[in-house]
Amino acid sequence: MTDTPDWNAYEAEAAAAAQAAASSDDLEEARVRFLGRKSDIALGLREVRDRETGMLLNGVRTRLEETFDTRAARLADDELDRRLRDEIVDVTLPGDELPLGHLHPITQIRRMVEDAFLGLGYEVRDDREVETVEYNFDKLAFLPTHSARSPRDTFFFDPNHVLRTETSPSQIHIMEEKEPPLYMVSIGRVYRRDAITATRYPIFHQFEGLAVDRGLTLADLKGTLLHVMRALYGPERKVRFRTHYFPFTEPSIEPDVSCGICLGSGCRTCKYSGWIEMGGAGMVDPTVLANVGLDPEEWSGFAFGCGLERTAQLRHDIPDIRALWEGDLRVLRQF
Ligand code: DAH
């Protein structure tokens, strides 16, 4: 061999390449170059003629193999460390906070009404919103000429089907389904063809109460409404009745609750009367009882209906009903 390599320099160069390798792939490349089948040392070993050179080259190869193995272990460790660091999921870290909502004011009122009536032993109903003319009007003894029967006031699908204009059809449904004594409250949406203003919206909610039993009187109605109004507005409330007309009650009344803002002395909310109108009520008309096959001589009943939006407006002093339908979180978050 003319130019025998300088094996010291070779070993140093190989060791430096091993140290310089920044990844397992780099290191493998260097290993092939300095220790592979076609490397100088492999070729050199093949041509060894004397023992001394053989020992020298074997020594170089063995030390280089150790160097590469050590470096390989080191790189594998580093790579594992890096992955552990980069791919870490710390399950003890607090997560991103999810915005937490709350119930819409109408739903809150609905639940308060349900609680108040469940406390009295009433059953809670949720009836259909598409009603027949028979249940929305006829069986509730609306006269044929009543203005609510007009498509100007009511949404009709066809001559026999409407979007219910009130929750009162629930009275008929439950009286047809069950034998008295009955105590129920029905809560849900009702629809009227009203233009949208600060006080009216074509969709709104009502709760409708009905009690049918033997010997019920206006005093029972008054006590029941007093209980519910106090649950909704506070224990100091008083209830009074004014006479009125509804097709399905006789006598019919409009209950007022004493104003909780001024406690009866008069303010803007109660229009300086000290009282707030709550809806309609009355003793179930004997005609309605007869319409569902109950004997008016044996059974008596009282009924009432109130709007939930109105209740929410009064409880929270919301001047414009539209705020309850617009879903503007800046408004709704306050309640
Ligand atoms: N349904 C009536 C309305 O929407 C309210 C009402 C009045 C309900 C008298 C009743 C009642 O149960 O007895 O204006």
Coordinates of C-alpha atoms and ligand atoms in Angstrom, one line a residue:
M1 CA 0.0 0.0 0.0
T2 CA 1.5 3.3 -1.1
D3 CA -0.3 5.8 1.2
T4 CA -1.2 4.0 4.4
P5 CA -3.9 6.2 6.1
D6 CA -3.1 7.9 9.3
W7 CA -5.3 5.9 11.5
N8 CA -5.0 8.3 14.4
A9 CA -6.3 11.1 12.2
Y10 CA -9.0 8.7 10.9
E11 CA -10.1 7.8 14.5
A12 CA -10.1 11.5 15.5
E13 CA -12.1 12.5 12.4
A14 CA -14.7 9.8 12.9
A15 CA -15.1 10.6 16.6
A16 CA -15.5 14.3 15.7
A17 CA -18.2 13.3 13.1
A18 CA -20.0 11.2 15.7
Q19 CA -20.0 14.2 18.2
A20 CA -21.1 16.6 15.5
A21 CA -24.1 14.4 14.4
A22 CA -27.2 16.3 15.6
S23 CA -29.6 13.5 15.0
S24 CA -29.8 9.7 14.8
D25 CA -30.0 10.0 11.1
D26 CA -26.8 12.1 10.9
L27 CA -25.1 9.7 13.2
E28 CA -26.1 6.7 11.1
E29 CA -24.7 8.4 8.0
A30 CA -21.3 9.0 9.8
R31 CA -21.3 5.4 11.0
V32 CA -21.7 4.1 7.5
R33 CA -18.9 6.4 6.3
F34 CA -16.4 5.6 9.0
L35 CA -17.3 2.0 10.0
G36 CA -19.5 0.7 7.1
R37 CA -18.5 -2.2 4.8
K38 CA -16.9 0.2 2.3
S39 CA -15.2 2.4 4.9
D40 CA -11.5 2.9 4.9
I41 CA -11.1 0.9 8.1
A42 CA -13.2 -2.1 6.8
L43 CA -11.1 -2.1 3.6
G44 CA -7.9 -1.7 5.6
L45 CA -8.8 -4.6 7.8
R46 CA -9.4 -6.8 4.8
E47 CA -5.9 -6.2 3.6
V48 CA -4.1 -6.7 6.9
R49 CA -1.0 -8.8 6.6
D50 CA 0.6 -8.5 9.9
R51 CA -0.5 -9.0 13.4
E52 CA 0.5 -5.5 14.6
T53 CA -1.5 -3.7 12.0
G54 CA -4.4 -6.0 12.7
M55 CA -4.4 -5.1 16.4
L56 CA -4.1 -1.4 15.6
L57 CA -7.0 -1.4 13.2
N58 CA -9.2 -3.6 15.4
G59 CA -8.4 -1.2 18.3
V60 CA -9.5 1.8 16.2
R61 CA -12.6 0.0 15.1
T62 CA -13.6 -1.1 18.6
R63 CA -13.1 2.3 20.1
L64 CA -15.0 4.0 17.3
E65 CA -17.9 1.5 17.7
E66 CA -18.1 2.4 21.3
T67 CA -18.0 6.1 20.5
F68 CA -20.8 5.7 18.0
D69 CA -22.8 3.6 20.4
T70 CA -22.4 6.1 23.2
R71 CA -23.3 9.0 20.9
A72 CA -26.3 7.0 19.6
A73 CA -27.6 6.5 23.1
R74 CA -27.1 10.1 23.9
L75 CA -29.0 11.3 20.8
A76 CA -31.8 8.8 21.5
D77 CA -32.1 10.2 25.0
D78 CA -32.1 13.8 23.7
E79 CA -34.7 13.0 21.2
L80 CA -36.9 11.3 23.8
D81 CA -36.5 14.3 26.1
R82 CA -37.4 16.7 23.3
R83 CA -40.6 14.7 22.4
L84 CA -41.6 14.5 26.1
R85 CA -41.1 18.2 26.3
D86 CA -42.8 19.1 23.0
E87 CA -45.7 16.7 23.1
I88 CA -46.5 17.1 26.7
V89 CA -50.1 17.3 28.0
D90 CA -50.2 18.5 31.5
V91 CA -53.5 17.2 32.7
T92 CA -53.2 19.2 35.9
L93 CA -53.3 22.6 34.1
P94 CA -56.6 24.4 34.4
G95 CA -58.5 24.2 31.1
D96 CA -59.8 27.1 29.0
E97 CA -62.8 28.5 30.8
L98 CA -66.1 27.9 29.1
P99 CA -68.5 30.8 29.2
L100 CA -71.4 29.7 31.4
G101 CA -74.9 30.8 30.5
H102 CA -78.0 31.0 32.6
L103 CA -81.7 30.5 32.1
H104 CA -83.7 33.1 30.1
P105 CA -85.8 35.3 32.3
I106 CA -89.0 33.7 30.8
T107 CA -87.7 30.2 31.7
Q108 CA -86.9 31.4 35.2
I109 CA -90.4 32.7 35.7
R110 CA -91.9 29.6 34.1
R111 CA -90.1 27.5 36.7
M112 CA -91.2 29.8 39.6
V113 CA -94.8 29.3 38.4
E114 CA -94.3 25.6 38.2
D115 CA -92.8 25.5 41.7
A116 CA -95.6 27.6 43.2
F117 CA -98.3 25.3 41.7
L118 CA -96.5 22.0 42.4
G119 CA -96.5 23.2 46.0
L120 CA -100.3 23.4 45.9
G121 CA -100.5 19.9 44.5
Y122 CA -101.3 21.0 40.9
E123 CA -100.1 19.0 37.9
V124 CA -98.1 20.8 35.2
R125 CA -99.2 20.5 31.6
D126 CA -97.6 21.5 28.3
D127 CA -100.2 21.3 25.5
R128 CA -100.1 21.7 21.7
E129 CA -99.6 25.1 20.1
V130 CA -101.5 24.2 17.0
E131 CA -105.1 24.0 18.1
T132 CA -108.4 23.2 16.5
V133 CA -111.1 25.9 16.3
E134 CA -113.2 23.5 18.4
Y135 CA -110.8 23.6 21.3
N136 CA -109.5 27.1 21.0
F137 CA -113.0 28.7 20.7
D138 CA -116.1 26.4 20.4
K139 CA -115.8 24.3 23.6
L140 CA -114.7 27.4 25.5
A141 CA -118.0 29.0 24.6
F142 CA -116.7 31.8 22.5
L143 CA -119.7 33.3 20.7
P144 CA -119.7 32.9 16.9
T145 CA -119.2 36.6 16.6
H146 CA -116.3 36.9 19.0
S147 CA -113.5 39.0 17.4
A148 CA -110.8 36.6 18.3
R149 CA -112.3 34.1 15.7
S150 CA -111.3 36.5 13.0
P151 CA -108.2 36.0 10.9
R152 CA -107.4 39.6 11.6
D153 CA -106.8 38.7 15.3
T154 CA -105.7 35.0 15.0
F155 CA -103.2 33.0 12.9
F156 CA -105.2 30.4 10.9
F157 CA -103.7 27.5 9.1
D158 CA -107.1 26.6 7.5
P159 CA -110.7 27.2 8.7
N160 CA -110.3 24.6 11.4
H161 CA -106.8 25.1 12.7
V162 CA -105.2 28.0 14.5
L163 CA -102.0 28.8 16.5
R164 CA -103.6 28.8 19.9
T165 CA -104.4 32.3 21.1
E166 CA -104.4 31.4 24.8
T167 CA -103.6 28.4 27.0
S168 CA -107.3 28.0 27.9
P169 CA -107.8 25.0 25.5
S170 CA -105.8 23.0 28.1
Q171 CA -108.8 23.3 30.4
I172 CA -110.9 21.4 27.8
H173 CA -108.2 18.8 27.2
I174 CA -107.7 17.9 30.8
M175 CA -111.4 17.8 31.6
E176 CA -111.9 15.5 28.7
E177 CA -109.0 13.3 29.7
K178 CA -109.6 12.9 33.4
E179 CA -112.2 12.7 36.0
P180 CA -112.4 15.6 38.6
P181 CA -111.2 16.6 41.1
L182 CA -108.6 18.3 38.8
Y183 CA -105.9 20.8 39.7
M184 CA -103.7 21.7 36.8
V185 CA -101.5 24.5 35.5
S186 CA -100.6 24.7 31.8
I187 CA -97.7 26.8 30.6
G188 CA -96.6 27.6 27.1
R189 CA -96.6 29.8 24.0
V190 CA -99.6 31.5 22.5
Y191 CA -99.9 33.6 19.4
R192 CA -101.9 36.6 18.3
R193 CA -101.8 38.8 15.2
D194 CA -100.5 41.9 17.0
A195 CA -98.1 44.4 15.7
I196 CA -94.8 44.4 17.6
T197 CA -94.6 47.3 20.1
A198 CA -93.1 47.9 23.5
T199 CA -95.9 46.1 25.2
R200 CA -97.1 43.6 22.6
Y201 CA -95.5 40.7 20.7
P202 CA -97.3 38.2 18.5
I203 CA -95.8 35.3 20.4
F204 CA -95.9 35.3 24.2
H205 CA -96.3 32.8 27.1
Q206 CA -99.2 32.3 29.4
F207 CA -99.9 30.1 32.5
E208 CA -103.4 28.8 32.8
G209 CA -104.7 27.4 36.0
L210 CA -107.8 25.2 36.4
A211 CA -109.4 23.6 39.5
V212 CA -112.5 21.5 39.2
D213 CA -113.9 20.0 42.4
R214 CA -117.0 20.0 44.5
G215 CA -118.0 23.3 46.1
L216 CA -115.2 25.6 44.9
T217 CA -115.9 29.4 45.3
L218 CA -114.3 32.7 44.3
A219 CA -112.7 32.6 47.7
D220 CA -110.7 29.5 46.7
L221 CA -109.7 31.3 43.5
K222 CA -108.6 34.4 45.4
G223 CA -106.5 32.3 47.9
T224 CA -104.9 30.4 45.1
L225 CA -103.9 33.6 43.2
L226 CA -102.7 35.2 46.4
H227 CA -100.4 32.2 47.0
V228 CA -99.0 32.4 43.5
M229 CA -98.6 36.2 43.4
R230 CA -96.7 36.1 46.7
A231 CA -94.4 33.3 45.3
L232 CA -93.7 35.5 42.2
Y233 CA -93.6 38.9 43.8
G234 CA -93.0 38.6 47.5
P235 CA -94.9 37.9 50.7
E236 CA -96.3 41.4 51.2
R237 CA -98.6 41.3 48.1
K238 CA -102.3 41.8 48.2
V239 CA -104.8 40.6 45.5
R240 CA -108.0 42.3 44.5
F241 CA -110.6 41.4 41.9
R242 CA -112.4 43.6 39.3
T243 CA -115.3 42.3 37.4
H244 CA -114.8 41.6 33.7
Y245 CA -116.0 39.4 30.9
F246 CA -114.6 36.1 29.4
P247 CA -116.6 33.7 27.3
F248 CA -115.7 30.6 29.5
T249 CA -116.1 32.0 33.0
E250 CA -119.0 33.3 35.0
P251 CA -118.5 35.4 36.9
S252 CA -115.3 36.7 35.2
I253 CA -112.8 38.9 37.0
E254 CA -109.5 40.5 36.5
P255 CA -107.2 40.0 39.4
D256 CA -104.8 42.8 40.4
V257 CA -101.8 42.4 42.6
S258 CA -100.6 45.3 44.8
C259 CA -97.6 47.0 43.3
G260 CA -94.3 45.8 44.8
I261 CA -92.3 48.7 43.6
C262 CA -94.2 51.4 45.5
L263 CA -96.0 48.9 47.9
G264 CA -99.3 50.4 46.9
S265 CA -98.6 54.1 47.3
G266 CA -98.5 54.7 43.5
C267 CA -95.6 54.9 41.0
R268 CA -94.8 54.9 37.3
T269 CA -94.9 51.1 37.0
C270 CA -98.5 50.8 38.4
K271 CA -99.5 54.0 36.7
Y272 CA -100.1 55.6 40.2
S273 CA -102.9 53.3 41.0
G274 CA -101.0 51.0 43.5
W275 CA -102.3 47.9 41.6
I276 CA -101.0 45.9 38.7
E277 CA -103.3 44.0 36.4
M278 CA -102.4 40.3 36.3
G279 CA -104.6 38.6 33.6
G280 CA -108.0 37.0 33.6
A281 CA -109.9 34.6 35.9
G282 CA -113.3 33.5 37.0
M283 CA -115.5 30.6 37.9
V284 CA -115.7 28.0 35.1
D285 CA -118.9 28.7 33.1
P286 CA -121.6 25.9 33.5
T287 CA -121.7 25.8 29.7
V288 CA -118.0 24.8 29.5
L289 CA -118.6 22.1 32.1
A290 CA -121.5 20.8 30.1
N291 CA -119.4 20.9 26.9
V292 CA -117.0 18.3 28.4
G293 CA -119.8 16.2 29.9
L294 CA -119.5 17.3 33.6
D295 CA -122.7 18.0 35.6
P296 CA -122.6 21.7 36.6
E297 CA -124.9 20.9 39.6
E298 CA -122.2 18.5 41.0
W299 CA -118.9 20.1 39.9
S300 CA -117.6 23.6 40.1
G301 CA -114.4 25.1 39.0
F302 CA -112.2 28.2 38.8
A303 CA -109.7 29.2 36.2
F304 CA -107.1 31.9 35.6
G305 CA -104.7 32.9 32.9
C306 CA -101.7 35.3 33.1
G307 CA -98.8 36.3 30.8
L308 CA -95.3 35.3 31.6
E309 CA -93.7 38.2 29.8
R310 CA -95.7 40.6 31.9
T311 CA -94.6 38.9 35.0
A312 CA -91.0 39.0 33.9
Q313 CA -91.3 42.7 33.0
L314 CA -92.8 43.5 36.4
R315 CA -90.3 41.5 38.4
H316 CA -87.3 42.9 36.6
D317 CA -88.7 46.3 35.7
I318 CA -88.1 45.7 31.9
P319 CA -89.9 48.5 30.1
D320 CA -89.9 47.0 26.6
I321 CA -91.2 43.4 25.9
R322 CA -89.0 43.1 22.8
A323 CA -85.9 42.8 25.0
L324 CA -87.3 39.4 26.0
W325 CA -87.3 38.2 22.4
E326 CA -84.2 39.7 20.9
G327 CA -81.7 37.4 22.6
D328 CA -79.3 40.3 23.2
L329 CA -76.8 39.0 25.8
R330 CA -76.0 42.4 27.1
V331 CA -79.6 42.6 28.2
L332 CA -80.2 39.0 29.2
R333 CA -77.0 38.7 31.3
Q334 CA -78.5 41.1 33.8
F335 CA -81.2 38.7 34.9
Ligands
DAH1 N1 -107.5 33.3 28.2 C1 -107.6 34.7 28.6 C2 -106.8 35.6 27.8 O1 -105.9 35.1 27.1 C3 -107.2 34.8 30.1 C4 -108.1 34.1 31.0 C5 -109.2 34.7 31.5 C6 -107.8 32.7 31.4 C7 -110.1 34.0 32.3 C8 -108.7 32.1 32.2 C9 -109.8 32.7 32.7 O2 -108.5 30.8 32.6 O3 -110.6 32.1 33.6 O4 -107.0 36.8 27.7

